[in-house]
Amino acid sequence: MSPDTFDHLLRLVGPKISKQNTQMREAISADERLSLTLHYLAEGASQQSMAFQYRIAKSTVSKIIHETCGAIWEALHEIYLRPPKSKDEWLKISQQFEELWNFPHCLGAIDGKHITMQCPLKSGSLYYNYKGYFSIVLLALCDAHYTFTFIDIGAYGSCNDSSIFNSTSFCKAVEAGALDLPSAEPLEGFPNVPLPYFFVGDEAFALKTWIQRPYPGRKLPEDKRIFNYRLSRARRVIENSFGILAARWRIFHRPIQTAVETAENIVKAAVCLHNYLKQTSSAAYCPTGFIDSEDSTGQIQPGEWRRIVAEDNTCGGLRALRPSRGARYPLDAAKTREALKEYVNSKWGSVSWQCHYVRSRGEVLADFPGQ
């Protein structure tokens, strides 16, 4: 973060964290409060360490972090974490996914992570998840440029991952038709098959007409493997978004040791800061080579964030959700996936390297017609 960027952020957040001086003592300034909080989030050090470095009592450090993270959320989320409000804004995201990742009708990539934390006081087993640690859940949606467009934070780690998603305001809004998503439209070469617009996710999410996930299983025919590959290219955007978040804000490299409310404020502030820096200082925050890239044959070149997370993430502050198993899905959702599979394997929707890439990854059981 450059000095100019810090000054701009201070102008946005400063009024919400400024304190008045009294006759007894001079208040800690807004710039020091913001600097301490950013230092804590970026380094991932303990609050006791921050207290030593800034010569402030540990209880005061804890209060500053809690208040400043809340202020960052209040100041930034309506500007830098604003979900699309109209069909035109959704269509713009879809166009970006098609141009950058060759996947049509995609409105965003969705994923969730368990945010590990210390055992909250008097919480029993509410936050104790199936993997044997305490956590809250972060569900997020991002666009084609690694910017988060929606987040839901704070679900109990002990909850079933599918029920967490079904209870989010995002899922309820989509099911109720409140997000003003674009209407179904046919794809090139398939004029008689209107396809809905949708989000892409992994095995943690149930198949719906508005959520597409890969075909399950390993021994798949080539046409399904190509579909899974093409969907994974679009879904990898959210994986990289979480990777950038964890690499830049090292508070996620180990369990968060705060109260639950403060932990939620920390996550919300970090996501807002991610979007803020991605949109205002992208070259410095996410330089070339920091995220995954591809060569001309579709081979993935791992981004720098993977090395940073692998080296420092000893306790795994961000962990994947459990895959959804045995879930039933509507017939319309299956038909949508089948139509997309046909499209990405057709002359209108295929990319030149997909067959070579898929075949280089392992033996194919059955070729599909036309190849």
Coordinates of C-alpha atoms in Angstrom, one line a residue:
M1 CA 0.0 0.0 0.0
S2 CA 1.5 3.3 -1.1
P3 CA 1.4 6.4 1.1
D4 CA -1.1 8.0 -1.3
T5 CA -3.4 4.9 -1.0
F6 CA -3.1 5.0 2.7
D7 CA -4.0 8.7 2.9
H8 CA -7.0 8.0 0.6
L9 CA -8.1 5.1 2.8
L10 CA -7.6 7.3 5.9
R11 CA -9.9 9.9 4.5
L12 CA -12.6 7.3 4.1
V13 CA -12.2 5.6 7.4
G14 CA -10.7 8.3 9.6
P15 CA -14.0 10.1 10.5
K16 CA -15.4 6.9 11.8
I17 CA -12.5 6.1 14.2
S18 CA -11.4 9.5 15.3
K19 CA -11.6 10.2 19.1
Q20 CA -11.7 13.5 21.0
N21 CA -8.8 14.6 23.2
T22 CA -9.7 15.1 26.9
Q23 CA -8.1 17.0 29.7
M24 CA -6.8 13.7 31.1
R25 CA -5.0 12.5 28.0
E26 CA -4.6 12.8 24.3
A27 CA -6.5 10.4 22.1
I28 CA -4.8 7.9 19.9
S29 CA -4.9 9.4 16.4
A30 CA -7.0 8.0 13.5
D31 CA -3.9 7.3 11.4
E32 CA -2.2 5.3 14.1
R33 CA -5.4 3.3 14.7
L34 CA -5.7 2.5 11.0
S35 CA -1.9 1.8 10.7
L36 CA -2.0 -0.6 13.7
T37 CA -5.1 -2.5 12.3
L38 CA -3.6 -2.8 8.8
H39 CA -0.3 -4.0 10.3
Y40 CA -2.2 -6.6 12.4
L41 CA -4.2 -7.9 9.4
A42 CA -1.2 -7.9 7.0
E43 CA 1.4 -9.5 9.3
G44 CA -0.9 -11.8 11.2
A45 CA 1.0 -11.2 14.5
S46 CA -0.6 -11.5 17.9
Q47 CA -2.3 -8.6 19.6
Q48 CA 0.3 -8.8 22.3
S49 CA 3.0 -8.2 19.7
M50 CA 1.1 -5.2 18.4
A51 CA 0.9 -3.9 22.0
F52 CA 4.7 -4.1 22.3
Q53 CA 5.4 -2.5 18.9
Y54 CA 3.0 0.4 19.3
R55 CA 3.5 0.8 23.1
I56 CA -0.3 0.5 23.7
A57 CA -2.0 -1.7 26.3
K58 CA -3.2 -5.0 24.9
S59 CA -6.8 -4.3 25.9
T60 CA -6.6 -1.1 23.9
V61 CA -5.1 -2.8 20.9
S62 CA -8.0 -5.3 21.0
K63 CA -10.6 -2.5 21.1
I64 CA -8.9 -0.6 18.3
I65 CA -8.8 -3.6 16.0
H66 CA -12.5 -4.4 16.7
E67 CA -13.6 -0.8 16.1
T68 CA -11.4 -0.1 13.1
C69 CA -12.3 -3.3 11.3
G70 CA -16.0 -2.4 11.7
A71 CA -15.3 1.1 10.5
I72 CA -13.5 -0.2 7.4
W73 CA -16.5 -2.4 6.6
E74 CA -18.9 0.6 7.0
A75 CA -16.8 2.9 4.9
L76 CA -15.9 0.6 2.0
H77 CA -18.6 -2.1 1.5
E78 CA -21.2 0.1 -0.2
I79 CA -18.6 1.3 -2.7
Y80 CA -16.2 -1.5 -3.2
L81 CA -18.2 -4.6 -2.3
R82 CA -21.5 -3.8 -4.0
P83 CA -23.3 -6.6 -5.8
P84 CA -24.8 -5.9 -9.3
K85 CA -28.1 -4.1 -9.1
S86 CA -29.4 -4.6 -12.7
K87 CA -29.5 -7.0 -15.6
D88 CA -27.0 -4.9 -17.5
E89 CA -24.4 -5.2 -14.6
W90 CA -24.9 -8.9 -14.5
L91 CA -24.5 -9.2 -18.3
K92 CA -21.3 -7.2 -18.1
I93 CA -19.9 -9.8 -15.7
S94 CA -21.1 -12.6 -17.9
Q95 CA -19.4 -11.0 -20.9
Q96 CA -16.1 -10.7 -19.0
F97 CA -16.2 -14.4 -18.0
E98 CA -16.8 -15.4 -21.7
E99 CA -14.0 -13.1 -22.9
L100 CA -11.4 -14.1 -20.3
W101 CA -12.4 -17.7 -19.4
N102 CA -14.4 -18.9 -22.4
F103 CA -17.4 -19.9 -20.4
P104 CA -20.8 -18.5 -21.5
H105 CA -23.7 -17.2 -19.3
C106 CA -21.5 -17.3 -16.1
L107 CA -22.4 -14.6 -13.6
G108 CA -19.7 -15.4 -11.1
A109 CA -17.7 -18.1 -9.3
I110 CA -18.8 -19.1 -5.8
D111 CA -17.0 -20.9 -3.0
G112 CA -16.7 -21.1 0.7
K113 CA -14.0 -21.4 3.4
H114 CA -13.8 -22.3 7.0
I115 CA -12.1 -19.5 8.9
T116 CA -10.2 -21.2 11.7
M117 CA -10.4 -19.6 15.1
Q118 CA -9.7 -20.3 18.8
C119 CA -12.5 -21.9 20.8
P120 CA -15.1 -19.2 21.6
L121 CA -16.0 -18.9 25.3
K122 CA -19.1 -20.7 26.4
S123 CA -19.9 -21.8 22.8
G124 CA -20.0 -25.6 23.4
S125 CA -19.8 -27.4 20.1
L126 CA -21.5 -24.7 17.9
Y127 CA -18.3 -23.7 16.1
Y128 CA -16.6 -27.2 16.2
N129 CA -16.7 -28.6 12.6
Y130 CA -16.4 -32.1 11.2
K131 CA -12.7 -31.7 10.6
G132 CA -12.0 -31.2 14.3
Y133 CA -11.3 -27.5 14.7
F134 CA -13.3 -24.4 15.5
S135 CA -14.4 -22.1 12.7
I136 CA -16.8 -19.7 11.2
V137 CA -17.8 -20.0 7.5
L138 CA -17.1 -17.4 4.8
L139 CA -19.1 -17.9 1.5
A140 CA -18.1 -15.6 -1.3
L141 CA -18.9 -14.8 -4.9
C142 CA -16.5 -13.1 -7.3
D143 CA -16.4 -11.7 -10.8
A144 CA -13.9 -12.5 -13.6
H145 CA -11.3 -10.0 -12.2
Y146 CA -10.9 -11.6 -8.8
T147 CA -13.1 -9.0 -7.1
F148 CA -15.6 -10.2 -4.5
T149 CA -19.2 -9.2 -5.3
F150 CA -21.0 -10.9 -2.4
I151 CA -20.0 -12.4 1.0
D152 CA -21.8 -14.1 3.8
I153 CA -19.8 -14.5 7.1
G154 CA -20.5 -16.0 10.5
A155 CA -22.3 -19.3 10.1
Y156 CA -21.4 -21.9 12.7
G157 CA -18.6 -24.2 11.7
S158 CA -20.6 -27.2 12.9
C159 CA -23.4 -26.6 10.4
N160 CA -23.8 -28.7 7.3
D161 CA -22.2 -26.9 4.4
S162 CA -25.2 -27.2 2.1
S163 CA -27.5 -25.9 4.8
I164 CA -25.2 -22.9 5.3
F165 CA -25.5 -21.9 1.7
N166 CA -29.2 -22.5 1.5
S167 CA -29.7 -20.2 4.5
T168 CA -27.7 -17.3 3.1
S169 CA -29.4 -14.1 1.9
F170 CA -27.9 -14.6 -1.5
C171 CA -29.4 -18.0 -2.0
K172 CA -32.8 -16.8 -0.8
A173 CA -32.7 -13.8 -3.0
V174 CA -31.9 -15.9 -6.1
E175 CA -34.6 -18.4 -5.3
A176 CA -37.1 -15.5 -4.8
G177 CA -36.0 -13.8 -8.1
A178 CA -34.9 -10.7 -6.2
L179 CA -31.5 -10.3 -7.9
D180 CA -32.8 -9.3 -11.3
L181 CA -30.7 -11.9 -13.1
P182 CA -30.9 -12.0 -16.9
S183 CA -33.5 -14.2 -18.6
A184 CA -32.5 -17.4 -20.3
E185 CA -31.1 -17.0 -23.8
P186 CA -29.9 -19.4 -26.5
L187 CA -26.2 -19.9 -27.3
E188 CA -24.6 -19.6 -30.7
G189 CA -25.4 -22.7 -32.8
F190 CA -28.2 -23.8 -30.4
P191 CA -31.1 -21.4 -31.3
N192 CA -33.8 -23.7 -29.9
V193 CA -32.2 -24.3 -26.4
P194 CA -32.6 -21.2 -24.2
L195 CA -30.0 -21.5 -21.3
P196 CA -30.3 -19.7 -18.0
Y197 CA -27.5 -17.6 -16.6
F198 CA -25.8 -19.2 -13.7
F199 CA -22.9 -19.2 -11.1
V200 CA -20.2 -21.9 -11.1
G201 CA -19.0 -23.8 -8.0
D202 CA -17.3 -27.0 -7.0
E203 CA -18.6 -30.2 -5.4
A204 CA -19.6 -28.4 -2.2
F205 CA -22.7 -27.0 -3.9
A206 CA -25.7 -28.8 -5.2
L207 CA -26.5 -28.7 -8.9
K208 CA -29.2 -26.1 -9.7
T209 CA -30.3 -24.3 -12.8
W210 CA -28.5 -21.3 -11.5
I211 CA -25.5 -23.1 -10.0
Q212 CA -23.4 -25.4 -12.3
R213 CA -20.9 -27.8 -10.9
P214 CA -18.6 -30.5 -12.5
Y215 CA -19.7 -34.0 -13.3
P216 CA -18.8 -36.3 -10.4
G217 CA -16.5 -39.2 -10.7
R218 CA -13.1 -39.9 -12.2
K219 CA -13.7 -42.4 -15.1
L220 CA -15.7 -40.0 -17.3
P221 CA -16.0 -39.9 -21.1
E222 CA -14.0 -37.2 -22.9
D223 CA -16.9 -34.8 -23.5
K224 CA -17.7 -34.7 -19.7
R225 CA -14.0 -34.3 -18.9
I226 CA -13.8 -31.4 -21.3
F227 CA -16.9 -29.8 -19.7
N228 CA -15.3 -30.2 -16.2
Y229 CA -12.1 -28.6 -17.5
R230 CA -13.9 -25.7 -19.0
L231 CA -16.0 -25.1 -15.9
S232 CA -12.9 -25.3 -13.7
R233 CA -11.2 -22.6 -15.7
A234 CA -14.1 -20.2 -14.7
R235 CA -14.3 -21.5 -11.2
R236 CA -10.6 -21.1 -10.6
V237 CA -11.2 -17.3 -10.4
I238 CA -12.7 -17.7 -6.9
E239 CA -9.8 -20.0 -5.8
N240 CA -7.3 -17.3 -6.8
S241 CA -9.4 -14.6 -5.1
F242 CA -9.2 -16.5 -1.8
G243 CA -5.5 -17.2 -2.5
I244 CA -4.7 -13.5 -3.0
L245 CA -6.7 -12.7 0.2
A246 CA -4.8 -15.3 2.3
A247 CA -1.4 -14.3 0.8
R248 CA -1.8 -10.6 1.4
W249 CA -3.6 -10.7 4.7
R250 CA -1.6 -13.2 6.8
I251 CA -4.1 -13.0 9.6
F252 CA -5.6 -16.0 7.8
H253 CA -2.4 -18.1 8.0
R254 CA -3.3 -19.3 11.5
P255 CA -6.4 -19.5 13.8
I256 CA -7.8 -16.1 14.7
Q257 CA -7.5 -15.6 18.4
T258 CA -10.3 -13.1 19.2
A259 CA -13.9 -13.1 20.1
V260 CA -16.4 -14.2 17.5
E261 CA -17.7 -10.7 16.8
T262 CA -14.2 -9.4 16.3
A263 CA -13.3 -12.3 14.1
E264 CA -16.3 -11.5 11.8
N265 CA -15.2 -7.9 11.7
I266 CA -11.7 -8.9 10.7
V267 CA -12.9 -11.1 7.8
K268 CA -15.3 -8.4 6.6
A269 CA -12.5 -5.7 6.8
A270 CA -10.0 -8.0 4.9
V271 CA -12.4 -8.7 2.1
C272 CA -13.3 -5.0 1.7
L273 CA -9.6 -4.1 1.7
H274 CA -8.9 -6.8 -0.9
N275 CA -11.6 -5.2 -3.2
Y276 CA -10.4 -1.7 -2.4
L277 CA -6.8 -2.4 -3.3
K278 CA -7.7 -4.6 -6.3
Q279 CA -9.7 -1.7 -7.8
T280 CA -7.4 1.2 -6.8
S281 CA -3.8 -0.3 -6.7
S282 CA -4.1 -3.5 -8.7
A283 CA -0.5 -3.4 -10.1
A284 CA 1.0 -3.2 -6.6
Y285 CA -1.5 -5.5 -4.8
C286 CA -1.7 -8.2 -7.5
P287 CA 1.3 -7.8 -9.9
T288 CA 2.0 -10.0 -12.9
G289 CA 2.7 -13.6 -11.9
F290 CA 1.0 -13.3 -8.5
I291 CA -2.1 -15.2 -9.7
D292 CA -2.4 -18.4 -11.8
S293 CA -2.0 -18.0 -15.6
E294 CA -2.1 -20.2 -18.6
D295 CA 0.2 -20.7 -21.6
S296 CA -1.0 -21.2 -25.2
T297 CA -1.7 -24.9 -24.6
G298 CA -3.8 -24.4 -21.5
Q299 CA -1.2 -25.5 -19.0
I300 CA -1.5 -23.7 -15.7
Q301 CA 1.4 -21.6 -14.4
P302 CA 0.9 -21.5 -10.6
G303 CA 0.8 -18.0 -9.2
E304 CA 3.1 -16.6 -6.5
W305 CA 0.3 -16.6 -3.9
R306 CA 0.5 -20.5 -3.8
R307 CA 4.1 -20.4 -2.7
I308 CA 3.4 -17.8 0.0
V309 CA 0.4 -19.7 1.4
A310 CA 2.2 -23.1 1.2
E311 CA 5.2 -21.7 3.1
D312 CA 3.4 -19.8 5.8
N313 CA 0.0 -21.4 6.2
T314 CA 1.1 -24.0 8.8
C315 CA -2.2 -24.2 10.5
G316 CA -4.5 -23.6 7.6
G317 CA -6.5 -20.4 8.4
L318 CA -8.7 -20.9 5.3
R319 CA -10.0 -24.4 4.6
A320 CA -12.3 -25.7 2.0
L321 CA -15.9 -26.7 2.6
R322 CA -16.9 -30.4 2.6
P323 CA -18.1 -31.7 -0.9
S324 CA -21.8 -32.3 -1.2
R325 CA -22.5 -36.0 -1.6
G326 CA -25.5 -37.8 -2.8
A327 CA -27.6 -34.7 -3.2
R328 CA -30.6 -34.8 -5.6
Y329 CA -30.9 -32.1 -8.2
P330 CA -33.8 -31.0 -10.4
L331 CA -34.2 -32.4 -13.9
D332 CA -33.9 -28.8 -15.3
A333 CA -30.5 -28.4 -13.7
A334 CA -29.2 -31.6 -15.3
K335 CA -30.6 -30.5 -18.7
T336 CA -28.8 -27.2 -18.4
R337 CA -25.5 -29.0 -17.6
E338 CA -26.0 -31.3 -20.6
A339 CA -26.7 -28.4 -22.9
L340 CA -23.6 -26.6 -21.7
K341 CA -21.6 -29.8 -22.2
E342 CA -22.8 -30.0 -25.8
Y343 CA -21.9 -26.4 -26.4
V344 CA -18.3 -26.5 -25.1
N345 CA -17.7 -29.6 -27.2
S346 CA -19.2 -28.0 -30.4
K347 CA -17.4 -26.0 -33.1
W348 CA -19.1 -22.9 -31.7
G349 CA -18.1 -23.2 -28.1
S350 CA -14.8 -25.2 -28.1
V351 CA -11.3 -23.8 -27.6
S352 CA -8.4 -25.0 -29.7
W353 CA -6.4 -26.6 -26.9
Q354 CA -9.1 -28.3 -24.8
C355 CA -8.9 -31.8 -26.3
H356 CA -5.1 -31.9 -26.2
Y357 CA -5.1 -30.7 -22.6
V358 CA -7.7 -33.2 -21.4
R359 CA -6.0 -36.1 -23.2
S360 CA -2.6 -35.1 -21.7
R361 CA -4.1 -35.4 -18.2
G362 CA -4.9 -39.1 -18.4
E363 CA -6.6 -41.9 -20.3
V364 CA -10.0 -41.3 -21.9
L365 CA -12.5 -44.1 -21.7
A366 CA -14.8 -43.0 -24.6
D367 CA -14.6 -40.4 -27.3
F368 CA -17.7 -38.3 -28.0
P369 CA -19.2 -38.0 -31.4
G370 CA -17.7 -35.5 -33.8
Q371 CA -14.1 -35.7 -32.5

